[in-house]
């Protein structure tokens, strides 16, 4: 799935937190900041682990204030690891 997280999610280590949590759950994909202030991520793995990650994104790291999480189906290739990508 592709996920867009809105709120105070930049400048609070959200991407690093996402990389750590995705690795813990064994997910593949990526995370990046968007110029509009949101964070975008692609999560691929077992449906249960992807749902767990979606739920974690609703809280985020301690300094984040998440106001919305939009989840979209995606057929994009997640790659072989989980990585942090440059801002888009």
mmCIF file of N, CA and C in Angstrom:
data_model
loop_
_atom_site.group_PDB
_atom_site.id
_atom_site.type_symbol
_atom_site.label_atom_id
_atom_site.label_comp_id
_atom_site.label_asym_id
_atom_site.label_seq_id
_atom_site.Cartn_x
_atom_site.Cartn_y
_atom_site.Cartn_z
ATOM 1 N N UNK A 1 0.840 -1.186 0.000
ATOM 2 C CA UNK A 1 0.000 0.000 0.000
ATOM 3 C C UNK A 1 0.878 1.240 0.000
ATOM 4 N N UNK A 2 0.339 2.324 -0.513
ATOM 5 C CA UNK A 2 0.999 3.622 -0.406
ATOM 6 C C UNK A 2 0.244 4.407 0.673
ATOM 7 N N UNK A 3 0.997 5.065 1.539
ATOM 8 C CA UNK A 3 0.422 5.782 2.667
ATOM 9 C C UNK A 3 0.927 7.219 2.643
ATOM 10 N N UNK A 4 0.014 8.175 2.865
ATOM 11 C CA UNK A 4 0.389 9.583 3.004
ATOM 12 C C UNK A 4 -0.008 10.019 4.410
ATOM 13 N N UNK A 5 0.988 10.484 5.181
ATOM 14 C CA UNK A 5 0.772 10.878 6.572
ATOM 15 C C UNK A 5 0.832 12.391 6.645
ATOM 16 N N UNK A 6 -0.205 12.996 7.250
ATOM 17 C CA UNK A 6 -0.303 14.453 7.336
ATOM 18 C C UNK A 6 -0.246 14.911 8.782
ATOM 19 N N UNK A 7 0.137 16.155 8.976
ATOM 20 C CA UNK A 7 0.238 16.740 10.308
ATOM 21 C C UNK A 7 1.644 17.275 10.514
ATOM 22 N N UNK A 8 2.067 17.318 11.786
ATOM 23 C CA UNK A 8 3.453 17.718 12.066
ATOM 24 C C UNK A 8 4.296 16.450 11.990
ATOM 25 N N UNK A 9 4.741 16.138 10.769
ATOM 26 C CA UNK A 9 5.445 14.882 10.533
ATOM 27 C C UNK A 9 6.818 15.083 9.894
ATOM 28 N N UNK A 10 7.208 16.327 9.667
ATOM 29 C CA UNK A 10 8.555 16.606 9.181
ATOM 30 C C UNK A 10 9.317 17.336 10.273
ATOM 31 N N UNK A 11 10.601 17.019 10.398
ATOM 32 C CA UNK A 11 11.416 17.623 11.443
ATOM 33 C C UNK A 11 11.247 16.963 12.800
ATOM 34 N N UNK A 12 10.614 15.788 12.819
ATOM 35 C CA UNK A 12 10.385 15.068 14.079
ATOM 36 C C UNK A 12 10.911 13.625 13.991
ATOM 37 N N UNK A 13 11.819 13.384 13.044
ATOM 38 C CA UNK A 13 12.431 12.064 12.831
ATOM 39 C C UNK A 13 11.419 11.008 12.382
ATOM 40 N N UNK A 14 10.349 11.448 11.694
ATOM 41 C CA UNK A 14 9.324 10.505 11.250
ATOM 42 C C UNK A 14 9.887 9.477 10.277
ATOM 43 N N UNK A 15 10.727 9.914 9.332
ATOM 44 C CA UNK A 15 11.268 8.968 8.351
ATOM 45 C C UNK A 15 12.157 7.926 9.014
ATOM 46 N N UNK A 16 13.055 8.352 9.891
ATOM 47 C CA UNK A 16 13.922 7.379 10.575
ATOM 48 C C UNK A 16 13.085 6.414 11.414
ATOM 49 N N UNK A 17 12.077 6.928 12.087
ATOM 50 C CA UNK A 17 11.167 6.103 12.889
ATOM 51 C C UNK A 17 10.474 5.072 11.997
ATOM 52 N N UNK A 18 10.053 5.515 10.796
ATOM 53 C CA UNK A 18 9.380 4.619 9.857
ATOM 54 C C UNK A 18 10.316 3.512 9.394
ATOM 55 N N UNK A 19 11.554 3.867 9.068
ATOM 56 C CA UNK A 19 12.541 2.865 8.642
ATOM 57 C C UNK A 19 12.727 1.821 9.743
ATOM 58 N N UNK A 20 12.877 2.272 10.990
ATOM 59 C CA UNK A 20 13.076 1.341 12.115
ATOM 60 C C UNK A 20 11.875 0.417 12.302
ATOM 61 N N UNK A 21 10.667 0.985 12.254
ATOM 62 C CA UNK A 21 9.459 0.184 12.466
ATOM 63 C C UNK A 21 9.208 -0.778 11.315
ATOM 64 N N UNK A 22 9.432 -0.334 10.094
ATOM 65 C CA UNK A 22 9.236 -1.209 8.939
ATOM 66 C C UNK A 22 10.227 -2.373 8.982
ATOM 67 N N UNK A 23 11.466 -2.084 9.367
ATOM 68 C CA UNK A 23 12.472 -3.145 9.476
ATOM 69 C C UNK A 23 12.071 -4.150 10.558
ATOM 70 N N UNK A 24 11.574 -3.644 11.669
ATOM 71 C CA UNK A 24 11.136 -4.513 12.769
ATOM 72 C C UNK A 24 10.028 -5.463 12.303
ATOM 73 N N UNK A 25 9.145 -4.975 11.426
ATOM 74 C CA UNK A 25 8.027 -5.783 10.932
ATOM 75 C C UNK A 25 8.391 -6.597 9.690
ATOM 76 N N UNK A 26 9.603 -6.422 9.174
ATOM 77 C CA UNK A 26 10.040 -7.181 8.005
ATOM 78 C C UNK A 26 9.422 -6.703 6.701
ATOM 79 N N UNK A 27 9.099 -5.414 6.615
ATOM 80 C CA UNK A 27 8.465 -4.874 5.411
ATOM 81 C C UNK A 27 9.495 -4.392 4.403
ATOM 82 N N UNK A 28 9.079 -4.337 3.148
ATOM 83 C CA UNK A 28 9.872 -3.753 2.075
ATOM 84 C C UNK A 28 9.192 -2.465 1.648
ATOM 85 N N UNK A 29 9.968 -1.571 0.999
ATOM 86 C CA UNK A 29 9.384 -0.338 0.500
ATOM 87 C C UNK A 29 10.275 0.853 0.766
ATOM 88 N N UNK A 30 9.649 2.007 0.988
ATOM 89 C CA UNK A 30 10.412 3.239 1.182
ATOM 90 C C UNK A 30 9.570 4.283 1.909
ATOM 91 N N UNK A 31 10.254 5.351 2.350
ATOM 92 C CA UNK A 31 9.589 6.498 2.973
ATOM 93 C C UNK A 31 10.310 7.759 2.501
ATOM 94 N N UNK A 32 9.548 8.842 2.321
ATOM 95 C CA UNK A 32 10.153 10.117 1.917
ATOM 96 C C UNK A 32 9.263 11.278 2.351
ATOM 97 N N UNK A 33 9.888 12.447 2.525
ATOM 98 C CA UNK A 33 9.142 13.679 2.752
ATOM 99 C C UNK A 33 8.593 14.164 1.423
ATOM 100 N N UNK A 34 7.470 14.892 1.508
ATOM 101 C CA UNK A 34 6.924 15.558 0.322
ATOM 102 C C UNK A 34 6.974 17.056 0.562
ATOM 103 N N UNK A 35 7.109 17.799 -0.514
ATOM 104 C CA UNK A 35 7.247 19.252 -0.392
ATOM 105 C C UNK A 35 6.032 19.906 0.256
ATOM 106 N N UNK A 36 4.881 19.236 0.240
ATOM 107 C CA UNK A 36 3.672 19.813 0.849
ATOM 108 C C UNK A 36 3.646 19.641 2.373
ATOM 109 N N UNK A 37 4.717 19.062 2.947
ATOM 110 C CA UNK A 37 4.790 18.905 4.402
ATOM 111 C C UNK A 37 4.365 17.541 4.905
ATOM 112 N N UNK A 38 3.877 16.693 4.005
ATOM 113 C CA UNK A 38 3.464 15.346 4.417
ATOM 114 C C UNK A 38 4.625 14.369 4.258
ATOM 115 N N UNK A 39 4.403 13.156 4.723
ATOM 116 C CA UNK A 39 5.352 12.056 4.540
ATOM 117 C C UNK A 39 4.622 10.974 3.753
ATOM 118 N N UNK A 40 5.303 10.406 2.768
ATOM 119 C CA UNK A 40 4.727 9.369 1.927
ATOM 120 C C UNK A 40 5.549 8.094 2.090
ATOM 121 N N UNK A 41 4.869 6.950 2.124
ATOM 122 C CA UNK A 41 5.584 5.683 2.279
ATOM 123 C C UNK A 41 4.910 4.599 1.462
ATOM 124 N N UNK A 42 5.707 3.617 1.070
ATOM 125 C CA UNK A 42 5.217 2.418 0.400
ATOM 126 C C UNK A 42 5.568 1.239 1.293
ATOM 127 N N UNK A 43 4.566 0.455 1.664
ATOM 128 C CA UNK A 43 4.769 -0.702 2.530
ATOM 129 C C UNK A 43 4.348 -1.969 1.798
ATOM 130 N N UNK A 44 5.217 -2.977 1.812
ATOM 131 C CA UNK A 44 4.911 -4.258 1.189
ATOM 132 C C UNK A 44 5.338 -5.380 2.125
ATOM 133 N N UNK A 45 4.445 -6.346 2.300
ATOM 134 C CA UNK A 45 4.717 -7.479 3.168
ATOM 135 C C UNK A 45 3.419 -8.223 3.413
ATOM 136 N N UNK A 46 3.380 -9.027 4.455
ATOM 137 C CA UNK A 46 2.143 -9.751 4.759
ATOM 138 C C UNK A 46 1.053 -8.733 5.122
ATOM 139 N N UNK A 47 -0.198 -9.021 4.760
ATOM 140 C CA UNK A 47 -1.282 -8.082 5.060
ATOM 141 C C UNK A 47 -1.342 -7.697 6.536
ATOM 142 N N UNK A 48 -1.096 -8.648 7.419
ATOM 143 C CA UNK A 48 -1.147 -8.363 8.859
ATOM 144 C C UNK A 48 -0.063 -7.362 9.254
ATOM 145 N N UNK A 49 1.160 -7.556 8.765
ATOM 146 C CA UNK A 49 2.275 -6.655 9.111
ATOM 147 C C UNK A 49 2.071 -5.267 8.501
ATOM 148 N N UNK A 50 1.530 -5.219 7.286
ATOM 149 C CA UNK A 50 1.247 -3.922 6.654
ATOM 150 C C UNK A 50 0.194 -3.172 7.461
ATOM 151 N N UNK A 51 -0.852 -3.862 7.920
ATOM 152 C CA UNK A 51 -1.885 -3.226 8.763
ATOM 153 C C UNK A 51 -1.282 -2.715 10.066
ATOM 154 N N UNK A 52 -0.387 -3.503 10.661
ATOM 155 C CA UNK A 52 0.274 -3.050 11.892
ATOM 156 C C UNK A 52 1.048 -1.757 11.635
ATOM 157 N N UNK A 53 1.741 -1.679 10.503
ATOM 158 C CA UNK A 53 2.507 -0.482 10.176
ATOM 159 C C UNK A 53 1.583 0.705 9.937
ATOM 160 N N UNK A 54 0.474 0.482 9.232
ATOM 161 C CA UNK A 54 -0.507 1.554 9.025
ATOM 162 C C UNK A 54 -0.965 2.105 10.380
ATOM 163 N N UNK A 55 -1.265 1.216 11.320
ATOM 164 C CA UNK A 55 -1.713 1.649 12.650
ATOM 165 C C UNK A 55 -0.618 2.416 13.387
ATOM 166 N N UNK A 56 0.626 1.969 13.279
ATOM 167 C CA UNK A 56 1.734 2.680 13.917
ATOM 168 C C UNK A 56 1.887 4.082 13.343
ATOM 169 N N UNK A 57 1.649 4.215 12.031
ATOM 170 C CA UNK A 57 1.788 5.524 11.385
ATOM 171 C C UNK A 57 0.774 6.535 11.905
ATOM 172 N N UNK A 58 -0.338 6.057 12.440
ATOM 173 C CA UNK A 58 -1.359 6.968 12.970
ATOM 174 C C UNK A 58 -0.885 7.695 14.224
ATOM 175 N N UNK A 59 0.153 7.160 14.883
ATOM 176 C CA UNK A 59 0.752 7.817 16.058
ATOM 177 C C UNK A 59 2.097 8.426 15.706
ATOM 178 N N UNK A 60 2.955 7.628 15.074
ATOM 179 C CA UNK A 60 4.280 8.108 14.698
ATOM 180 C C UNK A 60 5.207 8.228 15.892
ATOM 181 N N UNK A 61 6.361 8.878 15.679
ATOM 182 C CA UNK A 61 7.321 9.057 16.772
ATOM 183 C C UNK A 61 6.791 10.055 17.808
ATOM 184 N N UNK A 62 7.437 10.136 18.978
ATOM 185 C CA UNK A 62 6.910 10.952 20.079
ATOM 186 C C UNK A 62 6.617 12.413 19.738
ATOM 187 N N UNK A 63 7.420 13.084 18.922
ATOM 188 C CA UNK A 63 7.211 14.506 18.646
ATOM 189 C C UNK A 63 6.261 14.777 17.487
ATOM 190 N N UNK A 64 5.779 13.735 16.815
ATOM 191 C CA UNK A 64 4.864 13.919 15.685
ATOM 192 C C UNK A 64 3.449 14.201 16.183
ATOM 193 N N UNK A 65 2.722 14.972 15.377
ATOM 194 C CA UNK A 65 1.287 15.164 15.596
ATOM 195 C C UNK A 65 0.603 14.787 14.284
ATOM 196 N N UNK A 66 0.086 13.570 14.219
ATOM 197 C CA UNK A 66 -0.525 13.055 12.998
ATOM 198 C C UNK A 66 -1.989 13.475 12.962
ATOM 199 N N UNK A 67 -2.367 14.161 11.868
ATOM 200 C CA UNK A 67 -3.757 14.607 11.716
ATOM 201 C C UNK A 67 -4.515 13.784 10.684
ATOM 202 N N UNK A 68 -3.798 12.988 9.898
ATOM 203 C CA UNK A 68 -4.474 12.160 8.905
ATOM 204 C C UNK A 68 -3.536 11.147 8.290
ATOM 205 N N UNK A 69 -4.086 9.984 7.954
ATOM 206 C CA UNK A 69 -3.334 8.941 7.253
ATOM 207 C C UNK A 69 -4.229 8.434 6.125
ATOM 208 N N UNK A 70 -3.782 8.656 4.892
ATOM 209 C CA UNK A 70 -4.514 8.166 3.722
ATOM 210 C C UNK A 70 -3.795 6.926 3.186
ATOM 211 N N UNK A 71 -4.552 5.872 2.925
ATOM 212 C CA UNK A 71 -3.982 4.597 2.465
ATOM 213 C C UNK A 71 -4.565 4.272 1.094
ATOM 214 N N UNK A 72 -3.672 3.962 0.136
ATOM 215 C CA UNK A 72 -4.082 3.656 -1.226
ATOM 216 C C UNK A 72 -3.473 2.324 -1.662
ATOM 217 N N UNK A 73 -4.200 1.528 -2.434
ATOM 218 C CA UNK A 73 -3.589 0.323 -3.002
ATOM 219 C C UNK A 73 -2.457 0.735 -3.945
ATOM 220 N N UNK A 74 -1.445 -0.099 -4.064
ATOM 221 C CA UNK A 74 -0.333 0.209 -4.956
ATOM 222 C C UNK A 74 0.231 -1.072 -5.544
ATOM 223 N N UNK A 75 0.625 -0.987 -6.804
ATOM 224 C CA UNK A 75 1.283 -2.121 -7.444
ATOM 225 C C UNK A 75 2.747 -1.794 -7.725
ATOM 226 N N UNK A 76 3.232 -0.700 -7.126
ATOM 227 C CA UNK A 76 4.621 -0.283 -7.320
ATOM 228 C C UNK A 76 5.585 -1.314 -6.731
ATOM 229 N N UNK A 77 6.708 -1.514 -7.403
ATOM 230 C CA UNK A 77 7.742 -2.443 -6.924
ATOM 231 C C UNK A 77 8.359 -1.880 -5.640
ATOM 232 N N UNK A 78 8.298 -2.626 -4.522
ATOM 233 C CA UNK A 78 8.828 -2.114 -3.257
ATOM 234 C C UNK A 78 10.342 -2.248 -3.119
ATOM 235 N N UNK A 79 10.981 -2.948 -4.051
ATOM 236 C CA UNK A 79 12.416 -3.194 -3.901
ATOM 237 C C UNK A 79 12.664 -4.363 -2.977
ATOM 238 N N UNK A 80 13.920 -4.506 -2.552
ATOM 239 C CA UNK A 80 14.274 -5.687 -1.743
ATOM 240 C C UNK A 80 14.503 -5.357 -0.276
ATOM 241 N N UNK A 81 14.480 -4.061 0.096
ATOM 242 C CA UNK A 81 14.676 -3.629 1.480
ATOM 243 C C UNK A 81 13.671 -2.525 1.787
ATOM 244 N N UNK A 82 13.836 -1.885 2.925
ATOM 245 C CA UNK A 82 13.060 -0.684 3.239
ATOM 246 C C UNK A 82 14.050 0.459 3.347
ATOM 247 N N UNK A 83 13.808 1.529 2.581
ATOM 248 C CA UNK A 83 14.791 2.601 2.527
ATOM 249 C C UNK A 83 14.159 3.985 2.663
ATOM 250 N N UNK A 84 15.004 4.930 3.000
ATOM 251 C CA UNK A 84 14.618 6.339 3.067
ATOM 252 C C UNK A 84 14.993 6.971 1.737
ATOM 253 N N UNK A 85 14.019 7.637 1.101
ATOM 254 C CA UNK A 85 14.251 8.249 -0.208
ATOM 255 C C UNK A 85 14.296 9.775 -0.069
ATOM 256 N N UNK A 86 14.865 10.444 -1.079
ATOM 257 C CA UNK A 86 14.917 11.917 -1.052
ATOM 258 C C UNK A 86 13.513 12.536 -1.150
ATOM 259 N N UNK A 87 13.406 13.767 -0.709
ATOM 260 C CA UNK A 87 12.159 14.521 -0.766
ATOM 261 C C UNK A 87 11.686 14.657 -2.205
ATOM 262 N N UNK A 88 10.382 14.604 -2.374
ATOM 263 C CA UNK A 88 9.790 14.765 -3.710
ATOM 264 C C UNK A 88 8.736 15.868 -3.669
#
